Amino acid sequence: MAKKRKVGNLLGLAVLSYLTQGPTHPYDLGRTLRAHGDDRSLKFTHGSLYMVFQQLEKAGFVAPVETGRAGLRPERTVYAMTDAGLRELRDWLRELVAEPEHEYPRFVTALSLIGALPPDEVVELLTTRLSRLTEVRASTRQEIDAALARDVHPLFLVEEEYRLALLDTEAGFVENLLGRIAGWRSAWSAAVSGGKS
Amino acid sequence: MAKKRKVGNLLGLAVLSYLTQGPTHPYDLGRTLRAHGDDRSLKFTHGSLYMVFQQLEKAGFVAPVETGRAGLRPERTVYAMTDAGLRELRDWLRELVAEPEHEYPRFVTALSLIGALPPDEVVELLTTRLSRLTEVRASTRQEIDAALARDVHPLFLVEEEYRLALLDTEAGFVENLLGRIAGWRSAWSAAVSGGKS
DNA sequence: TCTATCATGTAACCAGTTACATGATTTT
DNA sequence: AAAATCATGTAACTGGTTACATGATAGA
């Protein structure tokens, strides 16, 4: 069902999650997120963080505490999580884990329009993709292993393992597709419209 | 590398793709897209279509032709693809097919924050997810079969087959995860912060 | 004929990104 | 001591979504 949340951006969820460890200000949270490598599963920038804090505040999930207190650095506002915030965090996470949502990965879209390219070219492009996929797979694998070597608990690596699984599936699918395209040449040309380049 | 496109929204790509069949106006294209079930691989609404046409026009990829011509229905503007538009379509598609991009599926994010929920609850939630996944899988399968029965060429179903593969992988991963969680109870509690609810 | 739904579009709003601003450290 | 970079924030812009407007058929 995916109810309409007051704050929809998943970055907001991460913020709430980190605020359970105590109050902070947006800039600092940014550093923390990057330090923890959360930027691999979350898209955000400097600016978007201030944005989300603002939204969370309007929604009543966080509230400013120590505002104004400046070491000798620029002014800054420190926020803490509210009770409503904690509830939202839990509820939201529950939903995300329990209910798969319909998503729109770019490759899916590309596939749905692929008929607009001539088959020979598609074969070539897919081959390129395959090798890129192999590279990404390797580097992800490496990062996981490195983390494990540093004694990071696997609990904190599940998302990367999941990515790995997805990469393998994609590679398999692409290979399989490559195999089938040859047989489709005739139906394909019926779909393509323009000429070269 | 993913160069910065003048129009970034994939809906724009779909528009260009359909415009190879001849000029139309936004509203009509909307109907067509839904009729073709493209709304399964593309997220759009009435409003966003007008948006994208506007952007495409500013970028020089489409140009108005028959503007003003009203049957007796409201005013409407018919657009046709330009040469630049055709080039963009091809180039963009090539990139999408050849180069995998780093994406942020919601489940990945959820996994990365899952430590904020107690393990027993996570087990329960994942079990729920598993059954939802089975449902989705079944209905996707069904849609594919129905289409095949209607003699739709498999070329136009690749994206759904790909989804199927992803669903299977996800289900497998979740099952596997369920198995491993039991052993993690101790490390897990160290990560959880708050109390109940 | 009244009401619903279709057909078409614009305007107002909200979220996210990029660019700008400014004092404090660190590096060269 | 000049240049670079860090720390912190605001403002301006751009893209996308939602809500509104209005005439035209079609169904009750």
Coordinates of C-alpha atoms (C1' of nucleotides) in Angstrom, one line a residue:
Chain A
M1 CA 0.0 0.0 0.0
A2 CA 2.9 2.3 0.7
K3 CA 1.2 5.1 2.6
K4 CA 2.1 8.7 2.0
R5 CA 4.8 9.7 4.5
K6 CA 5.1 13.2 5.5
V7 CA 8.7 13.0 4.5
G8 CA 9.2 10.7 1.5
N9 CA 12.9 10.9 0.9
L10 CA 14.8 7.9 2.2
L11 CA 17.6 10.2 3.2
G12 CA 15.2 11.2 5.9
L13 CA 15.1 7.7 7.2
A14 CA 18.8 7.5 7.4
V15 CA 18.9 10.8 9.3
L16 CA 16.4 9.5 11.8
S17 CA 18.3 6.3 12.1
Y18 CA 21.5 8.1 13.0
L19 CA 19.8 10.5 15.3
T20 CA 19.0 7.5 17.6
Q21 CA 22.7 7.8 18.6
G22 CA 22.2 11.4 19.8
P23 CA 21.7 14.9 18.4
T24 CA 23.7 16.4 15.5
H25 CA 23.6 19.1 12.9
P26 CA 23.2 18.4 9.2
Y27 CA 26.8 19.0 8.2
D28 CA 28.2 16.6 10.7
L29 CA 25.7 14.0 9.8
G30 CA 26.9 14.3 6.2
R31 CA 30.4 13.5 7.3
T32 CA 29.2 10.5 9.3
L33 CA 27.2 9.1 6.5
R34 CA 30.1 9.3 4.1
A35 CA 32.5 7.8 6.7
H36 CA 30.1 4.9 7.1
G37 CA 30.0 4.5 3.3
D38 CA 26.2 5.0 3.4
D39 CA 26.6 7.0 0.2
R40 CA 26.6 3.7 -1.6
S41 CA 23.0 2.9 -0.7
L42 CA 21.8 6.5 -0.4
K43 CA 21.9 9.4 -2.8
F44 CA 22.5 12.7 -1.2
T45 CA 24.5 15.9 -1.3
H46 CA 25.4 18.6 1.0
G47 CA 22.3 20.6 0.1
S48 CA 19.8 17.8 0.3
L49 CA 20.7 17.2 3.9
Y50 CA 19.6 20.6 5.0
M51 CA 16.5 20.1 3.0
V52 CA 15.6 16.9 4.7
F53 CA 16.3 18.2 8.2
Q54 CA 13.9 21.1 7.4
Q55 CA 11.3 18.7 6.2
L56 CA 11.7 16.4 9.2
E57 CA 11.3 19.4 11.5
K58 CA 8.2 20.6 9.8
A59 CA 6.8 17.1 10.2
G60 CA 7.7 17.1 13.9
F61 CA 10.2 14.2 13.6
V62 CA 13.1 16.2 14.8
A63 CA 13.5 19.4 16.8
P64 CA 16.3 21.9 17.2
V65 CA 18.1 21.9 20.5
E66 CA 21.4 23.7 20.9
T67 CA 20.8 26.2 18.1
G68 CA 23.2 29.1 17.8
R69 CA 26.0 27.5 19.8
A70 CA 29.1 28.3 17.7
G71 CA 32.6 27.0 18.7
L72 CA 34.1 29.7 16.7
R73 CA 32.9 28.1 13.5
P74 CA 29.9 29.3 11.6
E75 CA 26.5 29.3 13.3
R76 CA 24.9 25.9 13.4
T77 CA 21.7 24.2 14.5
V78 CA 21.8 20.9 16.3
Y79 CA 18.7 18.7 16.0
A80 CA 17.4 15.8 18.1
M81 CA 14.9 13.2 17.3
T82 CA 11.4 13.4 18.8
D83 CA 9.2 10.6 20.0
A84 CA 7.2 10.9 16.8
G85 CA 10.5 10.6 14.9
L86 CA 11.4 7.4 16.6
R87 CA 8.0 5.9 15.8
E88 CA 8.3 7.0 12.2
L89 CA 11.7 5.4 11.9
R90 CA 10.4 2.1 13.1
D91 CA 7.2 2.1 11.2
W92 CA 8.9 3.2 8.0
L93 CA 11.6 0.6 8.2
R94 CA 9.0 -2.1 8.8
E95 CA 7.2 -1.1 5.7
L96 CA 10.3 -1.0 3.6
V97 CA 11.4 -4.5 4.7
A98 CA 8.0 -6.2 4.6
E99 CA 6.6 -4.8 1.3
P100 CA 8.3 -4.9 -2.0
E101 CA 7.6 -1.9 -4.1
H102 CA 7.3 -1.6 -7.9
E103 CA 10.5 0.2 -9.0
Y104 CA 11.9 1.5 -12.3
P105 CA 15.5 0.6 -12.8
R106 CA 16.9 2.3 -15.8
F107 CA 17.9 -0.9 -17.5
V108 CA 14.3 -2.1 -17.4
T109 CA 13.2 1.1 -19.2
A110 CA 16.0 0.7 -21.7
L111 CA 15.0 -2.9 -22.4
S112 CA 11.5 -1.8 -23.0
L113 CA 12.6 0.5 -25.8
I114 CA 15.4 -1.5 -27.2
G115 CA 13.5 -2.2 -30.4
A116 CA 14.5 1.2 -31.5
L117 CA 18.1 0.1 -32.1
P118 CA 19.2 -2.4 -34.8
P119 CA 20.0 -5.9 -33.4
D120 CA 23.6 -6.0 -34.4
E121 CA 24.3 -2.9 -32.4
V122 CA 22.4 -4.1 -29.5
V123 CA 24.5 -7.2 -29.4
E124 CA 27.6 -5.1 -29.3
L125 CA 26.3 -2.9 -26.6
L126 CA 25.2 -5.7 -24.4
T127 CA 28.6 -7.2 -24.7
T128 CA 30.1 -4.0 -23.5
R129 CA 27.7 -4.0 -20.6
L130 CA 28.6 -7.5 -19.7
S131 CA 32.2 -6.5 -19.2
R132 CA 31.3 -3.5 -17.2
L133 CA 29.2 -5.6 -15.0
T134 CA 32.1 -7.9 -14.4
E135 CA 34.2 -5.0 -13.3
V136 CA 31.6 -3.7 -10.9
R137 CA 31.1 -7.1 -9.5
A138 CA 34.7 -7.6 -8.8
S139 CA 35.1 -4.3 -7.1
T140 CA 32.0 -4.8 -5.0
R141 CA 33.3 -8.2 -4.0
Q142 CA 36.6 -6.7 -3.1
E143 CA 35.0 -4.1 -0.9
I144 CA 33.1 -6.7 1.0
D145 CA 36.1 -8.8 1.6
A146 CA 38.1 -5.8 2.7
A147 CA 35.4 -5.0 5.2
L148 CA 35.2 -8.5 6.5
A149 CA 39.0 -8.5 6.9
R150 CA 38.6 -5.4 9.0
D151 CA 36.2 -7.4 11.1
V152 CA 33.1 -5.6 10.1
H153 CA 30.1 -7.8 11.0
P154 CA 28.3 -9.3 8.0
L155 CA 25.1 -7.7 9.3
F156 CA 26.5 -4.4 8.0
L157 CA 27.3 -5.8 4.6
V158 CA 24.0 -7.4 3.7
E159 CA 23.1 -4.7 1.3
E160 CA 26.4 -5.2 -0.6
E161 CA 25.8 -8.9 -0.8
Y162 CA 22.4 -8.2 -2.1
R163 CA 23.9 -6.0 -4.8
L164 CA 26.2 -8.8 -5.7
A165 CA 23.4 -11.1 -6.2
L166 CA 21.6 -8.7 -8.4
L167 CA 24.7 -8.1 -10.5
D168 CA 25.0 -11.9 -11.1
T169 CA 21.5 -12.1 -12.1
E170 CA 21.8 -9.3 -14.5
A171 CA 24.9 -10.7 -16.0
G172 CA 23.2 -14.0 -16.5
F173 CA 20.2 -12.4 -18.0
V174 CA 22.3 -10.4 -20.5
E175 CA 24.2 -13.4 -21.6
N176 CA 21.0 -15.3 -22.1
L177 CA 19.6 -12.4 -24.0
L178 CA 22.6 -12.2 -26.3
G179 CA 22.0 -15.8 -27.2
R180 CA 18.4 -15.3 -28.1
I181 CA 18.7 -12.1 -30.1
A182 CA 20.2 -13.8 -33.1
G183 CA 17.0 -15.6 -33.7
W184 CA 14.9 -12.5 -33.6
R185 CA 16.5 -10.6 -36.5
S186 CA 13.4 -10.7 -38.7
A187 CA 10.8 -9.6 -36.1
W188 CA 13.2 -7.0 -35.0
S189 CA 13.6 -5.2 -38.3
A190 CA 9.8 -4.8 -38.4
A191 CA 10.1 -2.7 -35.3
V192 CA 13.0 -0.4 -36.1
S193 CA 12.1 2.8 -37.9
G194 CA 14.9 5.1 -39.0
G195 CA 18.2 4.5 -40.9
K196 CA 21.8 4.7 -39.8
S197 CA 23.4 6.8 -37.0
Chain B
M1 CA 30.5 8.1 -17.4
A2 CA 26.8 9.0 -17.9
K3 CA 27.1 12.4 -19.5
K4 CA 24.6 15.1 -18.5
R5 CA 21.7 15.1 -20.9
K6 CA 19.8 18.2 -21.7
V7 CA 16.7 16.2 -20.7
G8 CA 17.4 13.7 -18.0
N9 CA 14.0 12.1 -17.4
L10 CA 13.6 8.7 -19.0
L11 CA 10.1 9.6 -19.9
G12 CA 11.7 11.9 -22.4
L13 CA 13.3 8.9 -24.0
A14 CA 10.1 7.1 -24.3
V15 CA 8.5 10.2 -25.9
L16 CA 11.3 10.4 -28.5
S17 CA 10.9 6.7 -29.1
Y18 CA 7.2 7.0 -29.9
L19 CA 7.7 10.1 -31.9
T20 CA 9.6 8.1 -34.5
Q21 CA 6.2 6.8 -35.5
G22 CA 5.0 10.3 -36.3
P23 CA 3.9 13.5 -34.5
T24 CA 1.5 13.7 -31.6
H25 CA 0.4 15.8 -28.7
P26 CA 1.2 15.0 -25.1
Y27 CA -2.2 13.8 -24.1
D28 CA -2.5 11.3 -26.9
L29 CA 1.0 10.0 -26.2
G30 CA -0.1 9.4 -22.7
R31 CA -2.9 7.2 -23.9
T32 CA -0.6 5.3 -26.2
L33 CA 1.9 4.7 -23.4
R34 CA -0.7 3.3 -21.1
A35 CA -2.2 1.2 -23.9
H36 CA 1.2 -0.3 -24.5
G37 CA 1.6 -1.0 -20.9
D38 CA 4.7 1.2 -20.8
D39 CA 3.6 2.5 -17.5
R40 CA 5.1 -0.7 -16.0
S41 CA 8.6 0.3 -16.8
L42 CA 8.1 4.1 -16.7
K43 CA 6.7 6.3 -14.1
F44 CA 4.7 9.2 -15.4
T45 CA 1.5 11.2 -14.9
H46 CA -0.6 13.4 -17.0
G47 CA 1.3 16.5 -15.8
S48 CA 4.8 15.1 -16.2
L49 CA 4.2 14.5 -19.9
Y50 CA 3.5 18.2 -20.6
M51 CA 6.6 18.9 -18.6
V52 CA 8.8 16.6 -20.6
F53 CA 7.5 17.9 -24.0
Q54 CA 8.3 21.3 -22.9
Q55 CA 11.8 20.3 -21.9
L56 CA 12.4 18.4 -25.1
E57 CA 11.3 21.5 -27.0
K58 CA 13.7 23.8 -25.2
A59 CA 16.4 21.3 -25.9
G60 CA 15.5 21.2 -29.6
F61 CA 14.6 17.6 -29.7
V62 CA 11.0 18.1 -30.7
A63 CA 9.2 21.0 -32.3
P64 CA 5.6 22.0 -32.5
V65 CA 3.9 21.5 -35.9
E66 CA 0.1 21.7 -36.2
T67 CA -0.4 23.9 -33.1
G68 CA -3.8 25.3 -32.5
R69 CA -5.7 22.9 -34.7
A70 CA -8.7 21.9 -32.6
G71 CA -11.3 19.4 -33.8
L72 CA -13.8 20.9 -31.6
R73 CA -11.9 19.7 -28.5
P74 CA -9.7 22.0 -26.4
E75 CA -6.7 23.6 -28.1
R76 CA -3.7 21.3 -28.5
T77 CA -0.2 21.4 -29.7
V78 CA 1.2 18.6 -31.9
Y79 CA 4.9 18.0 -31.7
A80 CA 7.3 16.2 -34.1
M81 CA 10.8 14.9 -33.5
T82 CA 13.7 16.9 -34.9
D83 CA 16.9 15.5 -36.3
A84 CA 18.7 16.3 -33.1
G85 CA 15.9 14.4 -31.4
L86 CA 16.5 11.3 -33.4
R87 CA 20.2 11.5 -32.7
E88 CA 19.6 11.9 -29.0
L89 CA 17.3 9.0 -28.9
R90 CA 19.9 6.7 -30.4
D91 CA 22.7 7.9 -28.4
W92 CA 20.9 7.8 -25.1
L93 CA 19.6 4.3 -25.7
R94 CA 23.1 3.2 -26.5
E95 CA 24.4 4.5 -23.3
L96 CA 21.7 3.0 -21.2
V97 CA 22.2 -0.4 -22.7
A98 CA 26.0 -0.4 -22.7
E99 CA 26.7 1.1 -19.3
P100 CA 25.3 -0.1 -16.0
E101 CA 24.7 2.7 -13.6
H102 CA 24.8 2.7 -9.8
E103 CA 21.2 2.7 -8.6
Y104 CA 19.5 2.9 -5.3
P105 CA 16.7 0.4 -4.9
R106 CA 14.7 1.0 -1.8
F107 CA 15.3 -2.4 -0.4
V108 CA 19.0 -1.8 -0.5
T109 CA 18.6 1.2 1.6
A110 CA 16.3 -0.6 4.0
L111 CA 18.9 -3.4 4.3
S112 CA 21.6 -0.9 5.1
L113 CA 19.6 0.4 8.1
I114 CA 18.0 -2.8 9.2
G115 CA 20.1 -2.9 12.4
A116 CA 17.7 -0.4 13.8
L117 CA 15.0 -3.1 14.2
P118 CA 15.2 -6.1 16.6
P119 CA 16.1 -9.4 14.8
D120 CA 12.9 -11.2 15.7
E121 CA 10.9 -8.6 14.1
V122 CA 13.0 -8.5 11.0
V123 CA 12.5 -12.2 10.6
E124 CA 8.8 -11.7 10.7
L125 CA 8.9 -8.8 8.2
L126 CA 11.1 -10.7 5.8
T127 CA 8.8 -13.6 5.9
T128 CA 6.0 -11.3 4.9
R129 CA 8.1 -9.9 2.1
L130 CA 8.7 -13.3 0.9
S131 CA 5.1 -14.1 0.4
R132 CA 4.5 -10.7 -1.3
L133 CA 7.3 -11.5 -3.6
T134 CA 5.7 -14.8 -4.6
E135 CA 2.5 -13.0 -5.4
V136 CA 4.2 -10.4 -7.6
R137 CA 6.2 -13.1 -9.3
A138 CA 3.1 -15.0 -10.1
S139 CA 1.2 -12.1 -11.6
T140 CA 4.2 -11.0 -13.6
R141 CA 4.5 -14.5 -15.0
Q142 CA 0.9 -14.5 -15.8
E143 CA 1.1 -11.3 -17.7
I144 CA 4.0 -12.6 -19.8
D145 CA 2.1 -15.7 -20.6
A146 CA -1.0 -13.9 -21.5
A147 CA 1.0 -11.6 -23.8
L148 CA 2.7 -14.6 -25.5
A149 CA -0.7 -16.2 -26.0
R150 CA -1.8 -13.1 -27.8
D151 CA 1.2 -13.6 -30.0
V152 CA 3.2 -10.7 -28.8
H153 CA 6.8 -11.2 -29.8
P154 CA 9.2 -12.0 -26.9
L155 CA 11.3 -9.0 -27.9
F156 CA 8.6 -6.8 -26.4
L157 CA 8.7 -8.8 -23.2
V158 CA 12.3 -8.8 -22.3
E159 CA 11.9 -6.2 -19.6
E160 CA 9.3 -8.3 -17.8
E161 CA 11.4 -11.4 -18.0
Y162 CA 14.2 -9.4 -16.5
R163 CA 12.0 -8.4 -13.7
L164 CA 11.1 -12.0 -13.1
A165 CA 14.8 -12.9 -12.8
L166 CA 15.3 -10.1 -10.3
L167 CA 12.3 -11.2 -8.3
D168 CA 13.7 -14.7 -8.1
T169 CA 17.1 -13.5 -7.0
E170 CA 15.5 -11.3 -4.4
A171 CA 13.4 -14.1 -3.0
G172 CA 16.5 -16.4 -2.9
F173 CA 18.4 -13.8 -1.1
V174 CA 15.8 -13.1 1.5
E175 CA 15.4 -16.8 2.2
N176 CA 19.1 -17.1 2.7
L177 CA 19.2 -14.0 4.9
L178 CA 16.4 -15.5 7.1
G179 CA 18.6 -18.5 7.6
R180 CA 21.6 -16.4 8.7
I181 CA 19.9 -14.0 11.0
A182 CA 19.4 -16.5 13.8
G183 CA 23.2 -16.7 14.3
W184 CA 23.5 -13.0 14.5
R185 CA 21.4 -12.2 17.5
S186 CA 24.2 -11.2 19.7
A187 CA 26.0 -8.8 17.4
W188 CA 22.6 -7.4 16.4
S189 CA 21.5 -6.3 19.9
A190 CA 24.7 -4.3 20.1
A191 CA 23.5 -2.3 17.2
V192 CA 19.9 -1.7 18.3
S193 CA 19.3 1.4 20.3
G194 CA 15.8 2.1 21.6
G195 CA 13.2 -0.1 23.4
K196 CA 9.8 -1.5 22.2
S197 CA 7.4 0.0 19.6
Chain C
dT1 C1' -31.4 17.2 -19.0
dC2 C1' -28.3 16.4 -15.3
dT3 C1' -24.3 14.1 -14.1
dA4 C1' -20.2 11.7 -15.1
dT5 C1' -16.2 11.1 -17.6
dC6 C1' -13.1 12.3 -21.4
dA7 C1' -10.0 15.5 -23.5
dT8 C1' -6.8 19.0 -23.0
dG9 C1' -4.2 22.2 -20.9
dT10 C1' -2.2 25.8 -17.2
dA11 C1' -0.9 27.2 -12.6
dA12 C1' 0.6 26.6 -8.0
dC13 C1' 3.2 24.1 -5.1
dC14 C1' 6.9 21.2 -3.2
dA15 C1' 11.3 18.7 -3.4
dG16 C1' 16.0 18.5 -4.8
dT17 C1' 20.2 20.4 -7.0
dT18 C1' 23.6 23.9 -7.9
dA19 C1' 25.6 27.9 -6.9
dC20 C1' 26.9 31.3 -3.8
dA21 C1' 28.7 33.3 0.7
dT22 C1' 31.9 33.6 4.6
dG23 C1' 35.0 32.8 8.4
dA24 C1' 38.6 29.2 10.0
dT25 C1' 42.0 26.4 9.5
dT26 C1' 45.8 24.0 7.1
dT27 C1' 49.2 23.7 3.5
dT28 C1' 52.8 25.7 0.5
Chain D
dA1 C1' 51.2 35.5 3.7
dA2 C1' 48.8 33.6 -0.2
dA3 C1' 46.3 29.7 -1.7
dA4 C1' 43.6 25.9 -0.8
dT5 C1' 40.3 23.5 1.7
dC6 C1' 37.1 22.8 5.6
dA7 C1' 33.0 24.0 8.0
dT8 C1' 28.6 25.8 7.8
dG9 C1' 24.8 27.7 5.9
dT10 C1' 21.4 30.3 2.5
dA11 C1' 19.4 31.5 -1.9
dA12 C1' 18.2 30.7 -6.6
dC13 C1' 16.9 27.6 -10.0
dT14 C1' 14.8 23.6 -12.1
dG15 C1' 12.2 19.5 -12.3
dG16 C1' 8.1 17.0 -11.0
dT17 C1' 3.5 16.5 -8.8
dT18 C1' -1.1 18.0 -7.6
dA19 C1' -4.7 20.7 -8.2
dC20 C1' -7.5 23.5 -10.9
dA21 C1' -10.1 24.9 -15.2
dT22 C1' -13.1 24.2 -19.1
dG23 C1' -15.6 22.5 -23.1
dA24 C1' -17.4 17.9 -25.1
dT25 C1' -19.4 14.0 -25.3
dA26 C1' -21.9 9.8 -23.3
dG27 C1' -24.8 7.6 -20.0
dA28 C1' -28.8 7.7 -16.5

